[in-house]
Amino acid sequence: MSASSPAGRWSSATLASLLGVQVFQVVLAWSVLTVAGPLATAVVLALGTLPRIAMMSGLTAGLAGRFAAHRLLAVGELGRAALALAAAGALAVSGLDFTGLLLASLLFGLVEAITEPAAGSVPALIADAAGRQRMEALRTTLFRVTVVVGGPLAGLGALLGLSTALIVGGLVFLVSAALFLSLRPRPSDADGTAPAAGHGPAAGMPGPPGADAPKAGEALALPGVRAALICTVLIELGCPGAFGVGTLLLADDRGWGAVGFGVLVGAVGLGTVLAALAPGFARRLRGSGSGLILACVLTAAAMAGLAFSPNLPLAAVLTVVMALAAAAASAATLGVLFSGPRPEALGMVMGVVMAAGALAAPLSYVLVGLVARLANPRVAVAACAVALLAAALVALSDRTLRTATAPEPPTGPQAGPPGDPAAGADASTTDAPPAEAPADATGEPSADGQPGHLSAKGA
């Protein structure tokens, strides 16, 4: 893949965009903390996630089908560049006040909500089926790289001054916009139809419920579903606040500065990447009640250790463990919810789970900021650990959830439909795990399908 090819320009634009997001969010969080304190920081970061609810509900997805995806992404990058450069100018001249930072956070989240649905459509516009698969794999790799190194790089950039870091981020967004604009959709297929642009339901996602689909109350009354939903809410109440606000407040409280915060953001990303790179480990946990309990306890222990960590290196190690265990807990709860309900109830159950996660994550930010203001950041992060322990207790108290076991992957010719030996052979070799909802343990959609707030984007 040459740098001048459409796929090469697309990958460069994607990498620049992801790095720019990391710089902007680290500098924004640190600026709000400097200007307005812990509670105001939590409120600003929480409100910045609200536009994602519109994205998850499909309200912004129509724009990706109405406009050319690569042009929509370019406009979004230009909007991000304008926000970063305007914030840099305000910081250099007179400093941003709380209102300005809040507006910047909301607008940045709105741009993400509008452009993110289009991001998955671009490979289909510029590449054939084989190239599209390579590009999607590359996008996942780029995301994993940036969530690990983006935070530390943003923290180091802040040493040059917050305004300078924002200027660099704005220039990176301009480069990304130019590269997206340089892309050209490939010609129509031989039958005269245009290449697919991502219309229709997302792959692996349940379609709209049919007439015989159960109501919400009936779906939640299914064995283990209610307990799994409570676990999901408790995990969402604990993890996003600890990852996005707790690490920020601890870095400030311990004197680690913006660099220390960036290191902890990178540690969160590394933990989620390690979870994603261990498919066998995740497959054993998926749908396992005992795995869920163990993962929640391990996450709580790492959070408690982070709250009272005496130095940055130990805090970074504990943050990696915390993110890894939280991703495992998310995989386990999603596995129970995917394998437990009958198919016609799955859409209803997952809709309730995604709504609960989207609402619980901003609330987690605010609660952590409030506890930090009333007590201190260490108590706030320790309170998040209590929420994870409560999730473990809920899973332990529900017999269906406690005894749930991960379903065995299909093997052998029996895996395919009767009379279709090819399907059975494919199933035995791919050993693919069940599809998962595009939101992680923190509720934020991410570029590779991992839990959203567990990524550095959620920080």
Tab-separated table of C-alpha atoms in Angstrom:
chain	number	residue	atom	x	y	z
A	1	MET	CA	0.000	0.000	0.000
A	2	SER	CA	1.820	3.110	-1.252
A	3	ALA	CA	1.389	6.468	0.451
A	4	SER	CA	0.100	7.989	-2.809
A	5	SER	CA	-2.577	5.346	-3.372
A	6	PRO	CA	-6.169	6.028	-2.250
A	7	ALA	CA	-5.796	3.502	0.563
A	8	GLY	CA	-2.482	5.067	1.588
A	9	ARG	CA	-3.979	8.572	1.682
A	10	TRP	CA	-6.976	7.239	3.607
A	11	SER	CA	-4.749	5.553	6.209
A	12	SER	CA	-2.642	8.710	6.614
A	13	ALA	CA	-5.781	10.814	7.034
A	14	THR	CA	-7.188	8.379	9.600
A	15	LEU	CA	-3.952	8.334	11.584
A	16	ALA	CA	-3.761	12.146	11.593
A	17	SER	CA	-7.383	12.411	12.705
A	18	LEU	CA	-6.942	9.949	15.579
A	19	LEU	CA	-3.788	11.684	16.818
A	20	GLY	CA	-5.478	15.083	16.601
A	21	VAL	CA	-8.384	13.822	18.700
A	22	GLN	CA	-5.987	12.601	21.376
A	23	VAL	CA	-4.181	15.948	21.555
A	24	PHE	CA	-7.396	17.970	21.696
A	25	GLN	CA	-9.045	15.877	24.391
A	26	VAL	CA	-5.996	15.724	26.669
A	27	VAL	CA	-5.429	19.489	26.407
A	28	LEU	CA	-9.154	20.231	26.827
A	29	ALA	CA	-9.437	18.125	29.976
A	30	TRP	CA	-6.323	19.632	31.518
A	31	SER	CA	-7.433	23.177	30.619
A	32	VAL	CA	-10.852	22.732	32.237
A	33	LEU	CA	-9.261	21.348	35.396
A	34	THR	CA	-6.909	24.317	35.560
A	35	VAL	CA	-9.684	26.854	35.023
A	36	ALA	CA	-12.673	25.464	36.899
A	37	GLY	CA	-11.745	22.571	39.211
A	38	PRO	CA	-12.744	18.891	39.483
A	39	LEU	CA	-16.548	19.091	39.416
A	40	ALA	CA	-16.668	21.506	36.481
A	41	THR	CA	-14.189	19.290	34.612
A	42	ALA	CA	-16.436	16.278	35.118
A	43	VAL	CA	-19.469	18.224	33.890
A	44	VAL	CA	-17.690	19.460	30.757
A	45	LEU	CA	-16.413	15.989	29.852
A	46	ALA	CA	-19.818	14.444	30.557
A	47	LEU	CA	-21.676	16.935	28.371
A	48	GLY	CA	-19.112	16.350	25.628
A	49	THR	CA	-20.228	12.697	25.443
A	50	LEU	CA	-23.938	13.500	25.028
A	51	PRO	CA	-23.796	13.935	21.223
A	52	ARG	CA	-22.699	10.292	21.046
A	53	ILE	CA	-26.184	9.328	22.220
A	54	ALA	CA	-27.544	10.883	19.024
A	55	MET	CA	-24.984	8.862	17.061
A	56	MET	CA	-25.880	5.601	18.821
A	57	SER	CA	-29.598	6.193	18.280
A	58	GLY	CA	-29.044	6.695	14.550
A	59	LEU	CA	-30.079	10.358	14.457
A	60	THR	CA	-26.825	11.402	12.775
A	61	ALA	CA	-26.339	8.318	10.605
A	62	GLY	CA	-28.521	9.730	7.815
A	63	LEU	CA	-25.913	12.341	6.963
A	64	ALA	CA	-23.474	9.604	5.970
A	65	GLY	CA	-25.966	8.388	3.376
A	66	ARG	CA	-27.022	11.862	2.203
A	67	PHE	CA	-23.526	13.237	1.554
A	68	ALA	CA	-20.350	11.681	0.194
A	69	ALA	CA	-18.659	10.052	3.177
A	70	HIS	CA	-15.131	11.280	2.410
A	71	ARG	CA	-16.355	14.863	1.981
A	72	LEU	CA	-18.342	14.700	5.208
A	73	LEU	CA	-15.213	13.501	7.015
A	74	ALA	CA	-13.181	16.321	5.470
A	75	VAL	CA	-15.731	18.903	6.639
A	76	GLY	CA	-15.635	17.370	10.104
A	77	GLU	CA	-11.837	17.586	10.189
A	78	LEU	CA	-12.005	21.241	9.133
A	79	GLY	CA	-14.474	21.864	11.948
A	80	ARG	CA	-12.158	20.196	14.448
A	81	ALA	CA	-9.217	22.235	13.144
A	82	ALA	CA	-11.206	25.449	13.565
A	83	LEU	CA	-12.117	24.495	17.137
A	84	ALA	CA	-8.522	23.628	18.040
A	85	LEU	CA	-7.053	26.762	16.508
A	86	ALA	CA	-9.740	29.004	18.029
A	87	ALA	CA	-9.116	27.481	21.448
A	88	ALA	CA	-5.372	27.946	20.998
A	89	GLY	CA	-5.865	31.609	20.130
A	90	ALA	CA	-8.124	32.194	23.120
A	91	LEU	CA	-5.649	30.506	25.458
A	92	ALA	CA	-2.759	32.561	24.105
A	93	VAL	CA	-4.568	35.903	24.312
A	94	SER	CA	-6.684	35.844	27.442
A	95	GLY	CA	-7.282	32.247	28.472
A	96	LEU	CA	-10.465	30.235	28.003
A	97	ASP	CA	-13.200	30.530	30.605
A	98	PHE	CA	-15.530	27.743	31.665
A	99	THR	CA	-18.195	28.676	29.107
A	100	GLY	CA	-15.741	28.588	26.231
A	101	LEU	CA	-14.355	25.209	27.253
A	102	LEU	CA	-17.855	23.779	27.645
A	103	LEU	CA	-18.839	25.004	24.190
A	104	ALA	CA	-15.657	23.539	22.683
A	105	SER	CA	-16.366	20.165	24.279
A	106	LEU	CA	-19.964	20.083	23.033
A	107	LEU	CA	-19.027	21.121	19.499
A	108	PHE	CA	-16.190	18.602	19.326
A	109	GLY	CA	-18.543	15.832	20.451
A	110	LEU	CA	-21.133	16.953	17.898
A	111	VAL	CA	-18.600	16.767	15.070
A	112	GLU	CA	-17.681	13.242	16.154
A	113	ALA	CA	-21.342	12.186	16.286
A	114	ILE	CA	-21.912	13.457	12.743
A	115	THR	CA	-18.758	12.120	11.103
A	116	GLU	CA	-18.154	8.805	12.885
A	117	PRO	CA	-20.982	6.933	11.076
A	118	ALA	CA	-19.408	7.996	7.766
A	119	ALA	CA	-15.955	6.700	8.708
A	120	GLY	CA	-16.917	3.102	8.065
A	121	SER	CA	-18.283	3.924	4.610
A	122	VAL	CA	-15.113	5.353	3.080
A	123	PRO	CA	-13.329	2.026	2.445
A	124	ALA	CA	-16.347	0.835	0.456
A	125	LEU	CA	-16.164	3.947	-1.720
A	126	ILE	CA	-12.519	3.687	-2.729
A	127	ALA	CA	-11.655	-0.029	-2.677
A	128	ASP	CA	-12.979	-3.380	-3.818
A	129	ALA	CA	-14.040	-6.084	-1.378
A	130	ALA	CA	-10.519	-7.425	-0.768
A	131	GLY	CA	-9.050	-3.952	-0.347
A	132	ARG	CA	-11.888	-3.015	1.952
A	133	GLN	CA	-11.026	-5.840	4.334
A	134	ARG	CA	-7.373	-4.787	4.413
A	135	MET	CA	-8.353	-1.194	5.097
A	136	GLU	CA	-10.669	-2.149	7.952
A	137	ALA	CA	-7.905	-4.241	9.501
A	138	LEU	CA	-5.494	-1.328	9.082
A	139	ARG	CA	-8.002	1.061	10.683
A	140	THR	CA	-8.180	-1.192	13.726
A	141	THR	CA	-4.381	-1.263	13.920
A	142	LEU	CA	-4.116	2.515	13.618
A	143	PHE	CA	-6.690	2.961	16.349
A	144	ARG	CA	-4.828	0.635	18.669
A	145	VAL	CA	-1.567	2.437	18.042
A	146	THR	CA	-3.000	5.880	18.676
A	147	VAL	CA	-4.825	4.974	21.883
A	148	VAL	CA	-1.502	3.716	23.293
A	149	VAL	CA	0.879	6.431	22.102
A	150	GLY	CA	-1.498	9.352	21.513
A	151	GLY	CA	-2.034	10.232	25.164
A	152	PRO	CA	1.655	10.325	26.132
A	153	LEU	CA	2.488	12.322	22.990
A	154	ALA	CA	-0.265	14.812	23.820
A	155	GLY	CA	1.057	15.114	27.364
A	156	LEU	CA	4.577	15.756	26.113
A	157	GLY	CA	3.231	18.313	23.653
A	158	ALA	CA	1.562	20.134	26.542
A	159	LEU	CA	5.033	20.788	27.977
A	160	LEU	CA	5.466	23.265	25.123
A	161	GLY	CA	2.331	25.054	26.292
A	162	LEU	CA	-1.354	24.217	25.928
A	163	SER	CA	-1.760	26.753	23.095
A	164	THR	CA	1.146	25.243	21.174
A	165	ALA	CA	-0.254	21.748	21.603
A	166	LEU	CA	-3.647	22.881	20.282
A	167	ILE	CA	-2.014	24.572	17.286
A	168	VAL	CA	-0.232	21.320	16.462
A	169	GLY	CA	-3.512	19.447	16.826
A	170	GLY	CA	-5.287	21.937	14.550
A	171	LEU	CA	-2.612	21.579	11.866
A	172	VAL	CA	-2.894	17.790	12.077
A	173	PHE	CA	-6.644	18.076	11.494
A	174	LEU	CA	-6.009	20.282	8.446
A	175	VAL	CA	-3.685	17.636	7.001
A	176	SER	CA	-6.329	14.989	7.614
A	177	ALA	CA	-9.008	17.123	5.904
A	178	ALA	CA	-6.819	17.655	2.829
A	179	LEU	CA	-6.128	13.930	2.535
A	180	PHE	CA	-9.816	13.020	2.834
A	181	LEU	CA	-10.696	15.593	0.157
A	182	SER	CA	-8.098	14.080	-2.175
A	183	LEU	CA	-9.915	10.739	-2.201
A	184	ARG	CA	-12.040	9.875	-5.224
A	185	PRO	CA	-14.765	7.201	-5.232
A	186	ARG	CA	-13.970	4.358	-7.579
A	187	PRO	CA	-16.074	4.021	-10.760
A	188	SER	CA	-19.464	2.340	-10.661
A	189	ASP	CA	-19.613	-1.416	-10.990
A	190	ALA	CA	-20.141	-3.091	-14.336
A	191	ASP	CA	-23.913	-3.320	-13.792
A	192	GLY	CA	-24.097	0.450	-13.342
A	193	THR	CA	-24.557	0.465	-9.616
A	194	ALA	CA	-22.403	2.592	-7.374
A	195	PRO	CA	-20.196	1.013	-4.741
A	196	ALA	CA	-21.810	0.385	-1.403
A	197	ALA	CA	-21.803	3.383	0.892
A	198	GLY	CA	-22.743	1.744	4.131
A	199	HIS	CA	-26.521	1.861	3.862
A	200	GLY	CA	-28.669	-0.559	5.823
A	201	PRO	CA	-28.208	-2.111	9.226
A	202	ALA	CA	-24.704	-2.530	10.553
A	203	ALA	CA	-23.260	-6.006	10.183
A	204	GLY	CA	-23.849	-8.138	13.224
A	205	MET	CA	-26.465	-5.792	14.673
A	206	PRO	CA	-30.056	-6.900	15.233
A	207	GLY	CA	-32.622	-5.391	12.921
A	208	PRO	CA	-35.862	-3.742	13.995
A	209	PRO	CA	-38.046	-5.915	16.239
A	210	GLY	CA	-40.810	-7.838	14.544
A	211	ALA	CA	-44.465	-7.942	15.501
A	212	ASP	CA	-43.912	-10.974	17.749
A	213	ALA	CA	-40.935	-9.439	19.567
A	214	PRO	CA	-41.395	-9.315	23.345
A	215	LYS	CA	-41.947	-6.068	25.184
A	216	ALA	CA	-39.158	-4.548	27.249
A	217	GLY	CA	-40.581	-5.901	30.505
A	218	GLU	CA	-40.872	-9.417	29.097
A	219	ALA	CA	-37.351	-9.320	27.676
A	220	LEU	CA	-35.872	-8.144	30.972
A	221	ALA	CA	-37.762	-10.861	32.838
A	222	LEU	CA	-35.805	-13.560	31.000
A	223	PRO	CA	-33.420	-15.520	33.281
A	224	GLY	CA	-30.190	-13.687	33.990
A	225	VAL	CA	-30.992	-10.684	31.778
A	226	ARG	CA	-32.052	-8.320	34.564
A	227	ALA	CA	-28.975	-9.139	36.650
A	228	ALA	CA	-26.695	-8.754	33.616
A	229	LEU	CA	-28.260	-5.357	32.900
A	230	ILE	CA	-27.653	-4.229	36.497
A	231	CYS	CA	-24.041	-5.394	36.187
A	232	THR	CA	-23.698	-3.416	32.969
A	233	VAL	CA	-25.010	-0.245	34.606
A	234	LEU	CA	-22.697	-0.658	37.610
A	235	ILE	CA	-19.697	-1.238	35.347
A	236	GLU	CA	-20.672	1.841	33.330
A	237	LEU	CA	-20.982	3.871	36.529
A	238	GLY	CA	-17.535	2.810	37.683
A	239	CYS	CA	-15.286	2.595	34.631
A	240	PRO	CA	-15.798	5.782	32.587
A	241	GLY	CA	-15.422	8.058	35.594
A	242	ALA	CA	-12.287	6.295	36.775
A	243	PHE	CA	-10.747	6.253	33.291
A	244	GLY	CA	-11.728	9.685	32.006
A	245	VAL	CA	-11.951	11.874	35.124
A	246	GLY	CA	-10.271	9.873	37.892
A	247	THR	CA	-6.955	9.563	36.075
A	248	LEU	CA	-7.004	13.295	35.300
A	249	LEU	CA	-7.701	14.306	38.909
A	250	LEU	CA	-5.133	11.872	40.297
A	251	ALA	CA	-2.455	13.201	37.942
A	252	ASP	CA	-3.164	16.727	39.155
A	253	ASP	CA	-3.428	15.735	42.833
A	254	ARG	CA	-0.098	13.858	42.741
A	255	GLY	CA	1.718	16.544	40.792
A	256	TRP	CA	2.285	14.364	37.728
A	257	GLY	CA	1.014	17.121	35.437
A	258	ALA	CA	-0.307	16.870	31.891
A	259	VAL	CA	2.454	14.402	31.018
A	260	GLY	CA	1.349	12.068	33.790
A	261	PHE	CA	-2.260	12.338	32.626
A	262	GLY	CA	-1.189	11.518	29.074
A	263	VAL	CA	0.712	8.472	30.317
A	264	LEU	CA	-2.377	7.214	32.151
A	265	VAL	CA	-4.508	7.790	29.045
A	266	GLY	CA	-2.031	5.687	27.076
A	267	ALA	CA	-2.157	3.019	29.794
A	268	VAL	CA	-5.945	2.824	29.429
A	269	GLY	CA	-5.485	2.353	25.693
A	270	LEU	CA	-2.834	-0.310	26.194
A	271	GLY	CA	-5.127	-2.284	28.478
A	272	THR	CA	-7.947	-2.296	25.950
A	273	VAL	CA	-5.548	-3.239	23.150
A	274	LEU	CA	-4.185	-6.170	25.166
A	275	ALA	CA	-7.752	-7.335	25.718
A	276	ALA	CA	-8.464	-7.093	21.994
A	277	LEU	CA	-5.274	-8.978	21.101
A	278	ALA	CA	-6.176	-11.950	23.307
A	279	PRO	CA	-9.165	-13.451	21.462
A	280	GLY	CA	-8.792	-16.839	23.130
A	281	PHE	CA	-8.874	-15.230	26.570
A	282	ALA	CA	-11.898	-13.125	25.642
A	283	ARG	CA	-13.658	-16.159	24.127
A	284	ARG	CA	-13.336	-18.074	27.406
A	285	LEU	CA	-14.837	-15.140	29.324
A	286	ARG	CA	-17.618	-14.322	26.893
A	287	GLY	CA	-20.872	-15.443	28.480
A	288	SER	CA	-19.106	-16.797	31.579
A	289	GLY	CA	-20.611	-15.831	34.930
A	290	SER	CA	-17.505	-16.802	36.855
A	291	GLY	CA	-15.377	-14.832	34.395
A	292	LEU	CA	-17.577	-11.782	34.927
A	293	ILE	CA	-17.218	-12.001	38.711
A	294	LEU	CA	-13.455	-12.462	38.516
A	295	ALA	CA	-13.027	-9.601	36.038
A	296	CYS	CA	-15.095	-7.201	38.173
A	297	VAL	CA	-13.112	-8.075	41.315
A	298	LEU	CA	-9.797	-7.646	39.496
A	299	THR	CA	-10.934	-4.291	38.060
A	300	ALA	CA	-11.963	-3.097	41.518
A	301	ALA	CA	-8.645	-4.177	43.036
A	302	ALA	CA	-6.677	-2.343	40.328
A	303	MET	CA	-8.806	0.788	40.816
A	304	ALA	CA	-8.231	0.747	44.559
A	305	GLY	CA	-4.499	0.339	43.991
A	306	LEU	CA	-4.490	3.196	41.487
A	307	ALA	CA	-6.276	5.473	43.950
A	308	PHE	CA	-3.415	5.152	46.456
A	309	SER	CA	-0.500	4.556	44.071
A	310	PRO	CA	2.592	6.431	45.314
A	311	ASN	CA	4.230	7.005	41.915
A	312	LEU	CA	3.433	7.300	38.221
A	313	PRO	CA	5.053	4.045	36.963
A	314	LEU	CA	3.046	1.920	39.409
A	315	ALA	CA	-0.093	3.912	38.589
A	316	ALA	CA	0.441	3.254	34.878
A	317	VAL	CA	0.806	-0.499	35.436
A	318	LEU	CA	-2.333	-0.602	37.578
A	319	THR	CA	-4.213	1.393	34.949
A	320	VAL	CA	-3.283	-1.164	32.281
A	321	VAL	CA	-4.561	-3.971	34.522
A	322	MET	CA	-7.709	-1.996	35.291
A	323	ALA	CA	-8.533	-1.383	31.616
A	324	LEU	CA	-7.758	-4.990	30.658
A	325	ALA	CA	-9.975	-6.400	33.404
A	326	ALA	CA	-12.784	-3.939	32.648
A	327	ALA	CA	-12.755	-4.950	28.983
A	328	ALA	CA	-12.972	-8.584	30.090
A	329	ALA	CA	-15.945	-7.766	32.340
A	330	SER	CA	-17.665	-6.035	29.439
A	331	ALA	CA	-17.060	-9.029	27.165
A	332	ALA	CA	-18.513	-11.370	29.767
A	333	THR	CA	-21.715	-9.351	30.313
A	334	LEU	CA	-22.266	-8.837	26.590
A	335	GLY	CA	-21.715	-12.548	26.051
A	336	VAL	CA	-24.415	-13.417	28.582
A	337	LEU	CA	-26.823	-10.991	26.957
A	338	PHE	CA	-26.104	-12.300	23.456
A	339	SER	CA	-26.305	-15.984	24.303
A	340	GLY	CA	-29.107	-15.868	26.882
A	341	PRO	CA	-32.243	-14.319	25.341
A	342	ARG	CA	-34.070	-15.994	22.508
A	343	PRO	CA	-33.367	-14.327	19.145
A	344	GLU	CA	-36.580	-12.290	18.975
A	345	ALA	CA	-35.756	-10.709	22.362
A	346	LEU	CA	-32.158	-9.851	21.533
A	347	GLY	CA	-32.862	-6.539	19.807
A	348	MET	CA	-34.954	-5.281	22.711
A	349	VAL	CA	-32.405	-6.355	25.321
A	350	MET	CA	-29.458	-4.810	23.506
A	351	GLY	CA	-31.389	-1.591	22.950
A	352	VAL	CA	-31.989	-1.286	26.688
A	353	VAL	CA	-28.352	-2.116	27.458
A	354	MET	CA	-26.967	0.451	25.019
A	355	ALA	CA	-29.338	3.139	26.319
A	356	ALA	CA	-28.327	2.372	29.913
A	357	GLY	CA	-24.647	2.546	29.007
A	358	ALA	CA	-25.028	5.814	27.118
A	359	LEU	CA	-26.760	7.461	30.075
A	360	ALA	CA	-24.645	5.909	32.839
A	361	ALA	CA	-21.292	7.013	31.405
A	362	PRO	CA	-21.899	10.799	31.630
A	363	LEU	CA	-23.392	10.288	35.082
A	364	SER	CA	-20.208	8.465	36.094
A	365	TYR	CA	-18.123	11.497	35.138
A	366	VAL	CA	-20.266	13.827	37.231
A	367	LEU	CA	-20.325	11.529	40.271
A	368	VAL	CA	-16.539	11.179	40.260
A	369	GLY	CA	-16.136	14.952	40.003
A	370	LEU	CA	-18.634	15.517	42.820
A	371	VAL	CA	-16.974	13.027	45.179
A	372	ALA	CA	-13.551	14.484	44.342
A	373	ARG	CA	-14.800	17.954	45.228
A	374	LEU	CA	-16.411	16.824	48.485
A	375	ALA	CA	-13.490	14.600	49.508
A	376	ASN	CA	-10.500	14.052	47.196
A	377	PRO	CA	-9.623	12.207	43.957
A	378	ARG	CA	-8.430	9.102	45.810
A	379	VAL	CA	-11.830	8.638	47.457
A	380	ALA	CA	-13.546	9.245	44.090
A	381	VAL	CA	-11.579	6.497	42.327
A	382	ALA	CA	-12.069	4.178	45.317
A	383	ALA	CA	-15.835	4.769	44.986
A	384	CYS	CA	-15.606	3.522	41.386
A	385	ALA	CA	-13.985	0.355	42.733
A	386	VAL	CA	-16.985	-0.093	45.051
A	387	ALA	CA	-19.304	0.028	42.008
A	388	LEU	CA	-17.325	-2.803	40.384
A	389	LEU	CA	-17.477	-4.849	43.580
A	390	ALA	CA	-21.244	-4.294	43.645
A	391	ALA	CA	-21.441	-5.642	40.073
A	392	ALA	CA	-19.547	-8.750	41.185
A	393	LEU	CA	-21.980	-9.231	44.084
A	394	VAL	CA	-24.993	-8.900	41.772
A	395	ALA	CA	-23.549	-11.536	39.436
A	396	LEU	CA	-22.786	-13.764	42.421
A	397	SER	CA	-26.299	-13.453	43.844
A	398	ASP	CA	-28.125	-14.378	40.620
A	399	ARG	CA	-27.947	-18.116	40.047
A	400	THR	CA	-28.527	-17.958	36.288
A	401	LEU	CA	-25.802	-15.388	35.805
A	402	ARG	CA	-23.437	-16.997	38.305
A	403	THR	CA	-23.621	-20.395	36.613
A	404	ALA	CA	-23.581	-19.104	33.040
A	405	THR	CA	-20.880	-20.677	30.906
A	406	ALA	CA	-19.309	-19.440	27.712
A	407	PRO	CA	-20.841	-21.251	24.709
A	408	GLU	CA	-18.487	-23.554	22.860
A	409	PRO	CA	-17.595	-22.318	19.352
A	410	PRO	CA	-19.131	-24.445	16.582
A	411	THR	CA	-16.798	-27.071	15.161
A	412	GLY	CA	-17.037	-29.796	12.576
A	413	PRO	CA	-19.481	-30.276	9.726
A	414	GLN	CA	-22.465	-30.061	12.132
A	415	ALA	CA	-21.824	-26.322	12.473
A	416	GLY	CA	-23.308	-25.567	9.070
A	417	PRO	CA	-26.907	-25.999	7.965
A	418	PRO	CA	-28.000	-29.498	6.885
A	419	GLY	CA	-26.798	-30.366	3.428
A	420	ASP	CA	-24.211	-27.561	3.384
A	421	PRO	CA	-20.825	-29.104	4.148
A	422	ALA	CA	-19.000	-25.963	3.037
A	423	ALA	CA	-20.663	-23.942	5.757
A	424	GLY	CA	-19.608	-26.482	8.348
A	425	ALA	CA	-16.015	-26.357	7.155
A	426	ASP	CA	-15.969	-22.589	7.343
A	427	ALA	CA	-17.338	-22.586	10.851
A	428	SER	CA	-14.761	-25.042	12.045
A	429	THR	CA	-11.873	-23.024	10.756
A	430	THR	CA	-12.872	-19.470	11.492
A	431	ASP	CA	-13.865	-20.076	15.107
A	432	ALA	CA	-15.340	-16.582	15.138
A	433	PRO	CA	-16.805	-15.213	18.351
A	434	PRO	CA	-20.352	-13.867	18.432
A	435	ALA	CA	-20.877	-10.359	17.170
A	436	GLU	CA	-20.743	-7.674	19.796
A	437	ALA	CA	-22.425	-4.319	20.064
A	438	PRO	CA	-20.171	-1.433	19.031
A	439	ALA	CA	-19.908	-0.022	22.516
A	440	ASP	CA	-17.491	-1.007	25.206
A	441	ALA	CA	-17.642	-1.280	28.941
A	442	THR	CA	-17.822	2.423	29.076
A	443	GLY	CA	-20.485	2.848	26.491
A	444	GLU	CA	-18.525	4.728	23.866
A	445	PRO	CA	-18.318	3.405	20.356
A	446	SER	CA	-14.746	2.965	19.235
A	447	ALA	CA	-12.986	2.473	15.991
A	448	ASP	CA	-12.372	-1.242	16.414
A	449	GLY	CA	-15.549	-2.175	18.184
A	450	GLN	CA	-14.023	-2.194	21.625
A	451	PRO	CA	-15.872	-0.636	24.547
A	452	GLY	CA	-16.043	3.232	23.853
A	453	HIS	CA	-15.099	4.784	27.058
A	454	LEU	CA	-12.382	2.267	27.681
A	455	SER	CA	-10.531	3.744	24.797
A	456	ALA	CA	-8.507	6.868	25.110
A	457	LYS	CA	-11.257	8.616	23.195
A	458	GLY	CA	-13.374	8.315	26.267
A	459	ALA	CA	-10.762	9.958	28.454
